[in-house]
XYZ file of C-alpha atoms in Angstrom:
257
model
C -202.088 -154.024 -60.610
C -200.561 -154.318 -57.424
C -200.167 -158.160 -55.008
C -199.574 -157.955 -51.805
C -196.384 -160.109 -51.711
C -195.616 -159.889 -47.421
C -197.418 -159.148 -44.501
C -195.222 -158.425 -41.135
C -193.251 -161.521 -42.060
C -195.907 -163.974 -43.139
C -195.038 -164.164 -47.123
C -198.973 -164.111 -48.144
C -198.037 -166.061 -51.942
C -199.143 -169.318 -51.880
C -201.028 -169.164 -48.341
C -204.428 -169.605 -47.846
C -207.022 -166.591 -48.745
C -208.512 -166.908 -45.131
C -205.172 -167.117 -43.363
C -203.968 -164.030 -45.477
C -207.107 -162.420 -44.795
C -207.243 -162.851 -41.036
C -203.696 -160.612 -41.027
C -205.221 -157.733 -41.792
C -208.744 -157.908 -39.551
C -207.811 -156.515 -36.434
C -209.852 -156.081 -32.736
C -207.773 -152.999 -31.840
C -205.704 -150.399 -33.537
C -202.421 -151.256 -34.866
C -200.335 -150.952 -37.660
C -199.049 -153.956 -39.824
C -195.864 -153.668 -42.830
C -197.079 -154.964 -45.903
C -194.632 -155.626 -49.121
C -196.319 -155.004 -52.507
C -195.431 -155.653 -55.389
C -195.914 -153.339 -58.376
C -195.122 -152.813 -61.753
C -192.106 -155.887 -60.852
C -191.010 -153.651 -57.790
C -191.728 -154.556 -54.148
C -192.770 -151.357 -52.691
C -192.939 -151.777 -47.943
C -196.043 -149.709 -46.713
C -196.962 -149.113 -43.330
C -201.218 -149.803 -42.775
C -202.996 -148.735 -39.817
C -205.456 -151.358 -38.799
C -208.485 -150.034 -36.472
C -211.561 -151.909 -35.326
C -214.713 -150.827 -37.479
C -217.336 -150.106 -35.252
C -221.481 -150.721 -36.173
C -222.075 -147.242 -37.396
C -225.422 -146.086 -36.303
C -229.526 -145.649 -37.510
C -229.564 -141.967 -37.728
C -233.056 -140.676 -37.090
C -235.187 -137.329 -36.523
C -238.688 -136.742 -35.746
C -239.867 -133.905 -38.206
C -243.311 -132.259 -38.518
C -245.119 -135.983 -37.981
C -242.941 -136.893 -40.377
C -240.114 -139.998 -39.564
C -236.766 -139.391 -41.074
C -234.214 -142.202 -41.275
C -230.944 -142.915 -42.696
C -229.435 -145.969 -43.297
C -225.771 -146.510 -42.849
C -225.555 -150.099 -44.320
C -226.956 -153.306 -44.195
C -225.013 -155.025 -41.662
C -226.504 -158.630 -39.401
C -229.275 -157.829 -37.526
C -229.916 -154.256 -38.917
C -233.456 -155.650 -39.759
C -234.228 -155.628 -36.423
C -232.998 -152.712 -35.290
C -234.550 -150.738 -37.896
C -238.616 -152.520 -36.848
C -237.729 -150.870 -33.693
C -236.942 -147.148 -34.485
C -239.974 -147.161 -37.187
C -241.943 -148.376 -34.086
C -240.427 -145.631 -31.886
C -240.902 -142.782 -34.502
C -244.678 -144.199 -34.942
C -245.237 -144.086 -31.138
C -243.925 -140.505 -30.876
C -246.540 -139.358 -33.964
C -244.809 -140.049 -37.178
C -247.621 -140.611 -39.862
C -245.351 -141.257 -42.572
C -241.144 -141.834 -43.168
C -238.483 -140.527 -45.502
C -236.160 -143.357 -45.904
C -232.620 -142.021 -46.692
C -230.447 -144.663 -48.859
C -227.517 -141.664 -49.981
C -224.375 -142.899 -49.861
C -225.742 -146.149 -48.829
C -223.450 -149.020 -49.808
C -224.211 -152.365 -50.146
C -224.160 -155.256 -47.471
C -226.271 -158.063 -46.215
C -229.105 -159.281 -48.684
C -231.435 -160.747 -45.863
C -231.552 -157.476 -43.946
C -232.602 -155.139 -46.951
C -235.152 -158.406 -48.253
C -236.358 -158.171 -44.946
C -236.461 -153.601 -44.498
C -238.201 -153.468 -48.320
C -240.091 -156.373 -46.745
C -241.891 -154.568 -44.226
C -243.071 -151.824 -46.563
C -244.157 -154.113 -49.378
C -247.190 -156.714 -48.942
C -246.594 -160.002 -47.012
C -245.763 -162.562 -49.930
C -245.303 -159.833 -52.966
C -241.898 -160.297 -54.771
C -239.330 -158.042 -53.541
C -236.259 -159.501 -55.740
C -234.757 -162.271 -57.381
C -231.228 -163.239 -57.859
C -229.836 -164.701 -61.665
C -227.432 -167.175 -61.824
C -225.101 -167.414 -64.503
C -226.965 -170.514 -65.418
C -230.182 -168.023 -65.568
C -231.813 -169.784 -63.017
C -233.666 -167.582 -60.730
C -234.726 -167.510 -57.061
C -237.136 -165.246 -55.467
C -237.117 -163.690 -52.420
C -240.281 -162.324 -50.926
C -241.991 -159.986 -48.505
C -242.714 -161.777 -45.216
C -244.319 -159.080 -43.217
C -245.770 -155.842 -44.745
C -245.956 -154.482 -41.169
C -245.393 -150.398 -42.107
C -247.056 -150.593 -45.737
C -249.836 -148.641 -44.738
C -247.580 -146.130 -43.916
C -246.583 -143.301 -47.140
C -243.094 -143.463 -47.793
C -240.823 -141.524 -49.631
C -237.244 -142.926 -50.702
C -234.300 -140.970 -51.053
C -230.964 -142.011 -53.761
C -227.762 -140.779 -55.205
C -224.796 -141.770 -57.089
C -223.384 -143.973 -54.424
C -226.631 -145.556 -53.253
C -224.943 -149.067 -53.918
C -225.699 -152.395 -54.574
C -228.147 -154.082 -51.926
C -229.371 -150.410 -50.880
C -230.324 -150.297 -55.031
C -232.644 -153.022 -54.218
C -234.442 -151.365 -51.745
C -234.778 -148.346 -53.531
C -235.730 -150.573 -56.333
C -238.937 -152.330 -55.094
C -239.856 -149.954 -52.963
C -240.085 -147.280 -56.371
C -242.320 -149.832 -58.205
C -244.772 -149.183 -55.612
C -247.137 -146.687 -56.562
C -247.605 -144.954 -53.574
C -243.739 -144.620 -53.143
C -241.760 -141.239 -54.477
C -238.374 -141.895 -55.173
C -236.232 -138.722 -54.552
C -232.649 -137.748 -55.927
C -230.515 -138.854 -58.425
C -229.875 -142.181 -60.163
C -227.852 -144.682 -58.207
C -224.580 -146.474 -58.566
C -225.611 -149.584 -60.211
C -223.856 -152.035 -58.948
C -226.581 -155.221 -58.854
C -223.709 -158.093 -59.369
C -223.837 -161.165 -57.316
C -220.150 -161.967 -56.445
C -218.857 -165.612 -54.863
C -215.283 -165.650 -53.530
C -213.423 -169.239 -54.437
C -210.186 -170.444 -52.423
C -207.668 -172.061 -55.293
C -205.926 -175.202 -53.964
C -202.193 -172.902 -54.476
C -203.944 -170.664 -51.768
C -204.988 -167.628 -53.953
C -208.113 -166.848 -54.600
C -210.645 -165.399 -57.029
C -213.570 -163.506 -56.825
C -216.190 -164.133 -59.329
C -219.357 -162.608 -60.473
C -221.806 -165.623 -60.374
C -225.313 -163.887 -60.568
C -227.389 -160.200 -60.771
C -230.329 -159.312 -59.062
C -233.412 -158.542 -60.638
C -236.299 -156.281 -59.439
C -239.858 -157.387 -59.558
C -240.572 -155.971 -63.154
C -237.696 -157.994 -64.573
C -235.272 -154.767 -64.167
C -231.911 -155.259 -63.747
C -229.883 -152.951 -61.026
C -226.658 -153.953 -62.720
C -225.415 -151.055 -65.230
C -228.585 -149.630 -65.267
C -228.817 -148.258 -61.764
C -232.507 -146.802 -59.930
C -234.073 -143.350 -61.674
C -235.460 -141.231 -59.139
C -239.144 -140.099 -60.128
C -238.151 -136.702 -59.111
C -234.797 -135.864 -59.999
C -232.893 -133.152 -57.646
C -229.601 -132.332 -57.328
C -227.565 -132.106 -54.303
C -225.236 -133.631 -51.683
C -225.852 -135.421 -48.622
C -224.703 -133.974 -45.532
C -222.034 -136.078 -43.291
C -223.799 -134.151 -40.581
C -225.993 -136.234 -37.598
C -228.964 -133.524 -38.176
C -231.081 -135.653 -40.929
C -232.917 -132.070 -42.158
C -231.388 -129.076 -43.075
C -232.451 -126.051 -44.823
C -229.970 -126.766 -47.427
C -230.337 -129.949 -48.268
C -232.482 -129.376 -51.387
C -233.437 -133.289 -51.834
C -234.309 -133.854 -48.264
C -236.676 -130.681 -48.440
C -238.149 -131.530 -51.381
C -238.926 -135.360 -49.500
C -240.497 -133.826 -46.971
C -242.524 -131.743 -48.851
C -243.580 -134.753 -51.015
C -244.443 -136.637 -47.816
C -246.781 -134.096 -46.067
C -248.314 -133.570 -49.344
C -249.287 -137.711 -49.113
C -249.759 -136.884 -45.161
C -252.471 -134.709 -45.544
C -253.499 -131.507 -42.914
C-alpha cells in the first residue's frame, strides 16, 4: 500500500485526519507536492487540485415519455429532481425512464427521499444493519409520482446508494428494471479520528431492501437483462443505445396509445 507521508511541507503522520484532509480540498485549481511512501521508498508526486463542480440532472422529453439521468446523490438533489419530474409532467410526460448507469453512490436522504416519491407514503423503502444487527427503517414520505409507470435503468457501476433506488423501486410490481446487474456495494462505512491523528475507516452496517435483500455482494438483477454501454453523451436517447431503447419501448408499452 502506499501513505501519504508529506503534503507541500505539512508532514501529514501524526496530524489530524481533518487537518490532513483539508490540504487536499481545494476552491480553485492548483497543484499541491505530495511525498508517498511505498514499498519503504518515498516517492514526490505532483497533484492537480480543481474545484468539483455539481454535475447536472440530464433530461429529455421523448414521445410523452420523461427521460432522466442521475449523476449522483449529492445535498439537495431531492429537490431538484421534484422539480424536473414536475417540468417533464407539465410538458406531457405520462410516464419516466429513470437512468441510474454509472450512478455512484452519495447521500442516503436524497435517494430515501427520490425512491420515496415513487413508492407509497409510509411503505418501507430501506433499512440500514448495524453490526450489532439492529435495524432502522427508513420510509416513503410522499408517494407524489407513484401513479406514474416507471421504468429503471442499471449497470455494473450503478453503486451503492443508487443500488437502493434501483432496489425498491424493482420490488414494485409495476416497475421494469432494465440492464445489467449492479455493482453491489450496500456497506455502511463510519470514518473514526485515532487520538495519534490517523484514522480508520470502518464498515459499521449494510443496507437492506424491503424483502430482507441485501445490496452488499449480491448487487440488483435487472428483470430484463440487455447488454450495452451508457453513452457519456448529453443526448439521453440514441439509436444505439440498445438498453435505453428497449426502456422506452417497455414504457410506452405500460403508456398505452
Amino acid at each position: 500500500g502506499e501513505v501519504i507521508f508529506k503534503l507541500n511541507d505539512m508532514v501529514t503522520a501524526g496530524t489530524e485526519i481533518e487537518t490532513a484532509r483539508n490540504g487536499l480540498r481545494s476552491k480553485e485549481n492548483r497543484t499541491v507536492q505530495l511525498n508517498i511512501m511505498r514499498d519503504e521508498k518515498h516517492i514526490e508526486v505532483n497533484v492537480k487540485l480543481r474545484k468539483l463542480d455539481k454535475k447536472t440532472i440530464l433530461t429529455q422529453l421523448e414521445d410523452r415519455m420523461g427521460v432522466i439521468h442521475l449523476p449522483g446523490f449529492y445535498l439537495d438533489m431531492d429537490s431538484e429532481f421534484s422539480v424536473i419530474v414536475d417540468d417533464l409532467v407539465r410538458q406531457g410526460a405520462l410516464g419516466i425512464v429513470l437512468d441510474l448507469r454509472n450512478t455512484p453512490t452519495g447521500q442516503l436522504t436524497e435517494s430515501v427521499n427520490i425512491a420515496g416519491s415513487f413508492i407509497p407514503k409510509g411503505q418501507k423503502i430501506v433499512s440500514l444493519r448495524d453490526t450489532q444487527w439492529k435495524i432502522r427503517d427508513f420510509m416513503s414520505n410522499s408517494g407524489k409520482y407513484s401513479h406514474l409507470p416507471l421504468v429503471v435503468l442499471i449497470n455494473g457501476q450503478t453503486e451503492g446508494t443508487a443500488e437502493i433506488v434501483a432496489g425498491v423501486l424493482g420490488e414494485e410490481e409495476s416497475v421494469v428494471v432494465i440492464g445489467e446487474k449492479s455493482l453491489g456495494e450496500g456497506r455502511i462505512f463510519s470514518y473514526i479520528s485515532r487520538p495519534e491523528g490517523e484514522g480508520i475507516k470502518l464498515a459499521t452496517g449494510s443496507y437492506l431492501l424491503p424483502s430482507g435483500a441485501e445490496i452488499q455482494g449480491n448487487g440488483i438483477e435487472p428483470d430484463l437483462v440487455v447488454l450495452g454501454d451508457r453513452s457519456n453523451s448529453s443526448s439521453l436517447v440514441k439509436p444505439e443505445d440498445a438498453q435505453m431503447m428497449k426502456a422506452l419501448e417497455v414504457l410506452a408499452k405500460q403508456i398505452g396509445p
